[in-house]
Amino acid sequence: MMLQKDPAALRGEKLYEGKAKALFSTPDPSIMLMEFKDDATAFDGKKKGTIVEKGYFNAHISAILNRYLEQNGIHTHFLGQLSDRYHLVRHMDMFGLEVVVRNIAAGSLARRLGMDEGTLLEKPVLEHFLKADELGDPWINAYHVDAMGLCTPDQLAIMESLALKINRLLTDHLETIGLTLVDYKLEFGVDPDGNVRLGDEITPDTCRFWDSTSGDKLDKDRFRQDMGGVEDAYAEVLRRLTTGQS
Ligand code: TMP
Ligand code: ASP
């Protein structure tokens, strides 16, 4: 049973509001509150909607997966789940960079490289995107990252090695509950001590999860592609993570 604490008791100023989450200060400057919202967007905000109870599902899913990574030696921003829609997270300076990890061709990689969706990639592929909605989050490489000063080359190397380690951990863990981890987006930052940590969220908003047997999509592609069954898919991912059963 999760302890339900009232976020209002800790919630200070709103520091940031994105499409799916908001961040608030707390009385401790090293800790923030992260709220998971029901709002959903796709295609750089061109498509907008609500996924009923998404904030609830995502807060629980991301808590379970962050906890799993922490238990396996990955440093994250996650400090604990305060209530159904709120996490306590470490204050971090984010790099303004999205790191996408791909195991199977789908989405923009399938389109860009002319691959059939579902083609197994021989090795995991890492891609970097600039976080800039007005530009449609353009694809960039390590030279752009360096020239734009988004992070140091050492920090990029740490992020890439963390991303590959996270990929091994998540892929194996999710396979035990019948979920194939197709691709996903990670965001990293530095904590006040200068350590690179995983931030943001790990949810069906930011990952493609396919049922390992049927290939059914259990993620935000159901919303992007108007497939229906969006809420049921998020609930199913949470059910499998909670019960440990596929
Ligand atoms: P893509 O195929 O559209 O490039 O997406 C790759 C993965 O990254 C997919 O699992 C969805 C996730 N993603 C986000 O979380 N946020 C984004 O803004 C984009 C473009 C993708
Ligand atoms: N979340 C992003 C957007 O709003 C992209 C996506 O997930 O499709 O555009």
Tab-separated table of C-alpha atoms and ligand atoms in Angstrom:
chain	number	residue	atom	x	y	z
A	1	MET	CA	0.000	0.000	0.000
A	2	MET	CA	1.303	3.404	-0.910
A	3	LEU	CA	1.220	6.119	1.696
A	4	GLN	CA	-1.047	8.925	0.436
A	5	LYS	CA	0.227	12.324	1.502
A	6	ASP	CA	-1.434	15.573	0.578
A	7	PRO	CA	0.765	17.281	-2.038
A	8	ALA	CA	-0.761	20.650	-1.131
A	9	ALA	CA	1.144	20.568	2.166
A	10	LEU	CA	4.487	20.626	0.304
A	11	ARG	CA	3.591	22.243	-3.021
A	12	GLY	CA	5.155	25.648	-3.564
A	13	GLU	CA	5.615	27.691	-6.706
A	14	LYS	CA	5.024	26.109	-10.114
A	15	LEU	CA	8.498	25.973	-11.671
A	16	TYR	CA	7.570	24.402	-14.997
A	17	GLU	CA	4.525	23.105	-16.780
A	18	GLY	CA	4.858	20.813	-19.756
A	19	LYS	CA	2.305	18.904	-21.753
A	20	ALA	CA	2.057	15.906	-19.465
A	21	LYS	CA	3.712	17.025	-16.224
A	22	ALA	CA	4.249	19.982	-13.929
A	23	LEU	CA	7.041	20.678	-11.455
A	24	PHE	CA	6.647	22.533	-8.168
A	25	SER	CA	9.109	23.757	-5.572
A	26	THR	CA	8.970	22.433	-2.003
A	27	PRO	CA	10.280	23.960	1.225
A	28	ASP	CA	13.530	22.027	0.570
A	29	PRO	CA	15.288	23.612	-2.444
A	30	SER	CA	16.928	20.300	-3.360
A	31	ILE	CA	13.542	18.552	-3.750
A	32	MET	CA	10.711	19.191	-6.231
A	33	LEU	CA	7.219	17.810	-6.679
A	34	MET	CA	6.401	16.282	-10.064
A	35	GLU	CA	2.733	16.121	-11.017
A	36	PHE	CA	1.527	13.697	-13.689
A	37	LYS	CA	-1.361	15.132	-15.717
A	38	ASP	CA	-4.081	13.557	-17.855
A	39	ASP	CA	-3.326	15.889	-20.793
A	40	ALA	CA	-1.817	14.267	-23.834
A	41	THR	CA	-0.330	15.740	-26.972
A	42	ALA	CA	1.275	14.268	-30.047
A	43	PHE	CA	3.049	15.501	-33.154
A	44	ASP	CA	4.711	18.409	-31.319
A	45	GLY	CA	1.502	19.526	-29.720
A	46	LYS	CA	-0.538	19.605	-32.965
A	47	LYS	CA	-2.820	16.892	-31.597
A	48	LYS	CA	-4.241	17.510	-28.132
A	49	GLY	CA	-6.460	15.444	-25.890
A	50	THR	CA	-7.003	13.868	-22.525
A	51	ILE	CA	-6.369	10.301	-21.540
A	52	VAL	CA	-8.650	9.567	-18.591
A	53	GLU	CA	-6.629	8.758	-15.434
A	54	LYS	CA	-3.330	8.898	-17.374
A	55	GLY	CA	-1.728	10.895	-14.553
A	56	TYR	CA	-2.593	8.105	-12.128
A	57	PHE	CA	-1.306	5.320	-14.392
A	58	ASN	CA	1.873	7.159	-15.358
A	59	ALA	CA	2.781	8.217	-11.811
A	60	HIS	CA	2.535	4.588	-10.684
A	61	ILE	CA	4.280	3.122	-13.756
A	62	SER	CA	7.149	5.610	-13.633
A	63	ALA	CA	7.590	5.078	-9.874
A	64	ILE	CA	7.872	1.301	-10.318
A	65	LEU	CA	10.363	1.581	-13.176
A	66	ASN	CA	12.497	4.296	-11.525
A	67	ARG	CA	12.599	2.239	-8.318
A	68	TYR	CA	13.648	-0.814	-10.317
A	69	LEU	CA	16.465	1.128	-11.987
A	70	GLU	CA	17.649	2.583	-8.653
A	71	GLN	CA	17.715	-0.927	-7.159
A	72	ASN	CA	19.938	-1.926	-10.053
A	73	GLY	CA	22.486	0.852	-9.611
A	74	ILE	CA	21.128	3.583	-11.915
A	75	HIS	CA	21.050	7.045	-10.362
A	76	THR	CA	17.732	8.771	-11.051
A	77	HIS	CA	15.953	11.884	-9.833
A	78	PHE	CA	13.244	9.767	-8.173
A	79	LEU	CA	12.930	10.044	-4.388
A	80	GLY	CA	9.502	8.537	-3.808
A	81	GLN	CA	5.834	8.543	-4.722
A	82	LEU	CA	3.943	10.990	-2.531
A	83	SER	CA	0.431	10.244	-3.768
A	84	ASP	CA	-1.395	8.853	-6.782
A	85	ARG	CA	-0.231	11.624	-9.114
A	86	TYR	CA	2.798	13.143	-7.382
A	87	HIS	CA	6.452	12.150	-7.070
A	88	LEU	CA	9.181	13.689	-4.964
A	89	VAL	CA	12.174	14.219	-7.221
A	90	ARG	CA	15.644	15.695	-6.891
A	91	HIS	CA	16.224	19.177	-8.205
A	92	MET	CA	18.329	18.846	-11.362
A	93	ASP	CA	19.587	20.980	-14.214
A	94	MET	CA	18.311	19.231	-17.325
A	95	PHE	CA	20.413	19.070	-20.501
A	96	GLY	CA	17.702	20.126	-22.965
A	97	LEU	CA	18.339	16.932	-24.872
A	98	GLU	CA	16.227	13.843	-25.541
A	99	VAL	CA	18.023	10.515	-25.784
A	100	VAL	CA	15.980	7.974	-27.746
A	101	VAL	CA	16.867	4.289	-27.436
A	102	ARG	CA	15.556	1.890	-30.087
A	103	ASN	CA	15.511	-1.893	-30.189
A	104	ILE	CA	12.959	-2.370	-32.966
A	105	ALA	CA	12.203	-0.057	-35.899
A	106	ALA	CA	9.055	2.033	-35.397
A	107	GLY	CA	7.874	5.635	-35.534
A	108	SER	CA	10.222	8.240	-36.940
A	109	LEU	CA	13.128	5.817	-37.457
A	110	ALA	CA	10.996	3.494	-39.593
A	111	ARG	CA	9.823	6.492	-41.651
A	112	ARG	CA	13.251	8.125	-41.964
A	113	LEU	CA	15.165	4.983	-42.922
A	114	GLY	CA	12.383	3.298	-44.896
A	115	MET	CA	12.287	0.274	-42.589
A	116	ASP	CA	9.174	-1.797	-41.934
A	117	GLU	CA	7.743	-1.233	-38.475
A	118	GLY	CA	8.747	-4.192	-36.345
A	119	THR	CA	12.144	-4.812	-37.950
A	120	LEU	CA	14.520	-5.979	-35.221
A	121	LEU	CA	17.616	-3.780	-35.009
A	122	GLU	CA	20.806	-5.850	-34.744
A	123	LYS	CA	22.021	-3.585	-31.934
A	124	PRO	CA	20.333	-0.887	-29.856
A	125	VAL	CA	20.353	2.486	-31.626
A	126	LEU	CA	20.811	5.732	-29.673
A	127	GLU	CA	19.614	9.034	-31.106
A	128	HIS	CA	19.718	12.576	-29.778
A	129	PHE	CA	17.006	15.175	-30.269
A	130	LEU	CA	17.063	18.827	-29.287
A	131	LYS	CA	14.223	19.658	-26.906
A	132	ALA	CA	12.606	22.496	-28.839
A	133	ASP	CA	8.901	22.136	-29.633
A	134	GLU	CA	8.882	25.174	-31.921
A	135	LEU	CA	11.431	23.373	-34.125
A	136	GLY	CA	9.716	19.986	-33.837
A	137	ASP	CA	12.497	18.514	-31.628
A	138	PRO	CA	15.072	18.142	-34.430
A	139	TRP	CA	17.391	15.153	-34.663
A	140	ILE	CA	20.976	16.190	-33.803
A	141	ASN	CA	24.301	14.400	-33.424
A	142	ALA	CA	27.153	14.543	-30.899
A	143	TYR	CA	28.811	17.406	-32.798
A	144	HIS	CA	25.669	19.529	-32.508
A	145	VAL	CA	25.409	18.660	-28.806
A	146	ASP	CA	29.008	19.774	-28.274
A	147	ALA	CA	28.840	22.890	-30.474
A	148	MET	CA	25.606	24.024	-28.811
A	149	GLY	CA	27.088	23.401	-25.351
A	150	LEU	CA	24.136	21.232	-24.304
A	151	CYS	CA	26.518	19.171	-22.163
A	152	THR	CA	30.210	18.243	-22.116
A	153	PRO	CA	31.514	15.307	-24.186
A	154	ASP	CA	32.149	13.451	-20.903
A	155	GLN	CA	28.558	13.991	-19.802
A	156	LEU	CA	27.318	12.767	-23.185
A	157	ALA	CA	29.459	9.635	-22.866
A	158	ILE	CA	28.040	9.015	-19.369
A	159	MET	CA	24.474	9.485	-20.674
A	160	GLU	CA	25.051	7.074	-23.548
A	161	SER	CA	26.525	4.424	-21.305
A	162	LEU	CA	23.660	4.876	-18.813
A	163	ALA	CA	21.120	4.664	-21.648
A	164	LEU	CA	22.564	1.324	-22.807
A	165	LYS	CA	22.652	-0.034	-19.247
A	166	ILE	CA	19.063	1.132	-18.667
A	167	ASN	CA	18.111	-0.556	-21.934
A	168	ARG	CA	19.473	-3.927	-20.813
A	169	LEU	CA	17.751	-3.654	-17.432
A	170	LEU	CA	14.369	-2.523	-18.758
A	171	THR	CA	14.280	-4.848	-21.767
A	172	ASP	CA	14.941	-7.934	-19.632
A	173	HIS	CA	12.594	-6.879	-16.840
A	174	LEU	CA	9.694	-5.995	-19.150
A	175	GLU	CA	10.073	-9.196	-21.153
A	176	THR	CA	9.268	-11.154	-17.956
A	177	ILE	CA	5.810	-9.524	-17.954
A	178	GLY	CA	5.255	-9.997	-21.662
A	179	LEU	CA	6.146	-6.490	-22.795
A	180	THR	CA	8.555	-5.846	-25.647
A	181	LEU	CA	10.387	-2.553	-25.222
A	182	VAL	CA	10.433	-1.225	-28.782
A	183	ASP	CA	11.838	2.265	-28.192
A	184	TYR	CA	11.690	5.080	-25.664
A	185	LYS	CA	12.899	8.538	-24.771
A	186	LEU	CA	15.101	9.411	-21.800
A	187	GLU	CA	16.103	12.786	-20.402
A	188	PHE	CA	19.107	13.345	-18.183
A	189	GLY	CA	20.362	16.172	-16.005
A	190	VAL	CA	22.908	16.965	-13.325
A	191	ASP	CA	22.173	17.074	-9.612
A	192	PRO	CA	23.663	19.784	-7.355
A	193	ASP	CA	26.730	17.542	-6.771
A	194	GLY	CA	27.412	17.389	-10.511
A	195	ASN	CA	26.296	13.775	-10.973
A	196	VAL	CA	24.498	12.831	-14.173
A	197	ARG	CA	21.123	11.301	-13.308
A	198	LEU	CA	18.100	10.066	-15.204
A	199	GLY	CA	15.167	12.497	-14.979
A	200	ASP	CA	11.730	12.904	-16.545
A	201	GLU	CA	9.432	9.840	-16.735
A	202	ILE	CA	9.327	6.260	-18.004
A	203	THR	CA	5.739	5.625	-19.071
A	204	PRO	CA	3.588	4.571	-22.044
A	205	ASP	CA	3.757	8.274	-23.050
A	206	THR	CA	7.508	8.023	-23.597
A	207	CYS	CA	7.996	4.346	-24.459
A	208	ARG	CA	6.618	2.009	-27.105
A	209	PHE	CA	5.502	-1.205	-25.399
A	210	TRP	CA	4.208	-4.085	-27.515
A	211	ASP	CA	2.593	-7.212	-26.131
A	212	SER	CA	5.284	-9.866	-26.661
A	213	THR	CA	2.798	-12.459	-27.908
A	214	SER	CA	0.167	-10.576	-29.892
A	215	GLY	CA	2.220	-7.501	-30.862
A	216	ASP	CA	-0.619	-5.267	-29.608
A	217	LYS	CA	0.454	-1.689	-28.903
A	218	LEU	CA	0.182	-0.817	-25.221
A	219	ASP	CA	1.311	2.810	-25.354
A	220	LYS	CA	0.613	6.327	-26.617
A	221	ASP	CA	0.636	5.192	-30.257
A	222	ARG	CA	-3.006	4.198	-29.562
A	223	PHE	CA	-3.703	7.915	-28.945
A	224	ARG	CA	-1.429	9.169	-31.759
A	225	GLN	CA	-3.081	6.840	-34.279
A	226	ASP	CA	-6.666	7.038	-32.913
A	227	MET	CA	-6.697	3.307	-32.306
A	228	GLY	CA	-9.029	3.373	-29.281
A	229	GLY	CA	-8.417	1.436	-26.085
A	230	VAL	CA	-5.908	4.025	-24.871
A	231	GLU	CA	-6.839	3.962	-21.182
A	232	ASP	CA	-7.055	0.164	-21.163
A	233	ALA	CA	-3.519	-0.045	-22.550
A	234	TYR	CA	-2.074	2.191	-19.795
A	235	ALA	CA	-4.013	0.224	-17.170
A	236	GLU	CA	-2.702	-3.051	-18.576
A	237	VAL	CA	0.935	-1.908	-18.370
A	238	LEU	CA	0.391	-0.911	-14.726
A	239	ARG	CA	-1.380	-4.193	-13.963
A	240	ARG	CA	1.520	-6.234	-15.329
A	241	LEU	CA	4.130	-4.177	-13.476
A	242	THR	CA	2.197	-4.410	-10.210
A	243	THR	CA	1.394	-8.123	-10.370
A	244	GLY	CA	4.594	-9.231	-12.099
A	245	GLN	CA	2.380	-11.344	-14.426
A	246	SER	CA	1.949	-11.035	-18.182
B	1	TMP	P1	9.733	8.609	-32.535
B	1	TMP	O1	9.691	7.297	-33.241
B	1	TMP	O2	8.524	9.460	-32.759
B	1	TMP	O3	11.016	9.356	-32.800
B	1	TMP	O4	9.715	8.289	-30.968
B	1	TMP	C1	10.672	7.422	-30.378
B	1	TMP	C2	10.299	7.151	-28.932
B	1	TMP	O5	10.448	8.317	-28.147
B	1	TMP	C3	8.854	6.710	-28.738
B	1	TMP	O6	8.847	5.668	-27.768
B	1	TMP	C4	8.133	7.893	-28.195
B	1	TMP	C5	9.219	8.687	-27.522
B	1	TMP	N1	9.039	10.121	-27.696
B	1	TMP	C6	8.758	10.923	-26.608
B	1	TMP	O7	8.654	10.445	-25.481
B	1	TMP	N2	8.623	12.269	-26.798
B	1	TMP	C7	8.735	12.854	-27.999
B	1	TMP	O8	8.615	14.070	-28.110
B	1	TMP	C8	9.007	12.017	-29.132
B	1	TMP	C9	9.129	12.583	-30.507
B	1	TMP	C10	9.159	10.663	-28.924
B	2	ASP	N1	4.790	14.389	-26.789
B	2	ASP	C1	5.195	14.918	-28.043
B	2	ASP	C2	4.216	15.959	-28.529
B	2	ASP	O1	3.376	16.466	-27.939
B	2	ASP	C3	5.439	13.921	-29.134
B	2	ASP	C4	4.797	12.586	-29.073
B	2	ASP	O2	4.883	11.930	-28.056
B	2	ASP	O3	4.248	12.143	-30.094
B	2	ASP	O4	4.208	16.374	-29.571
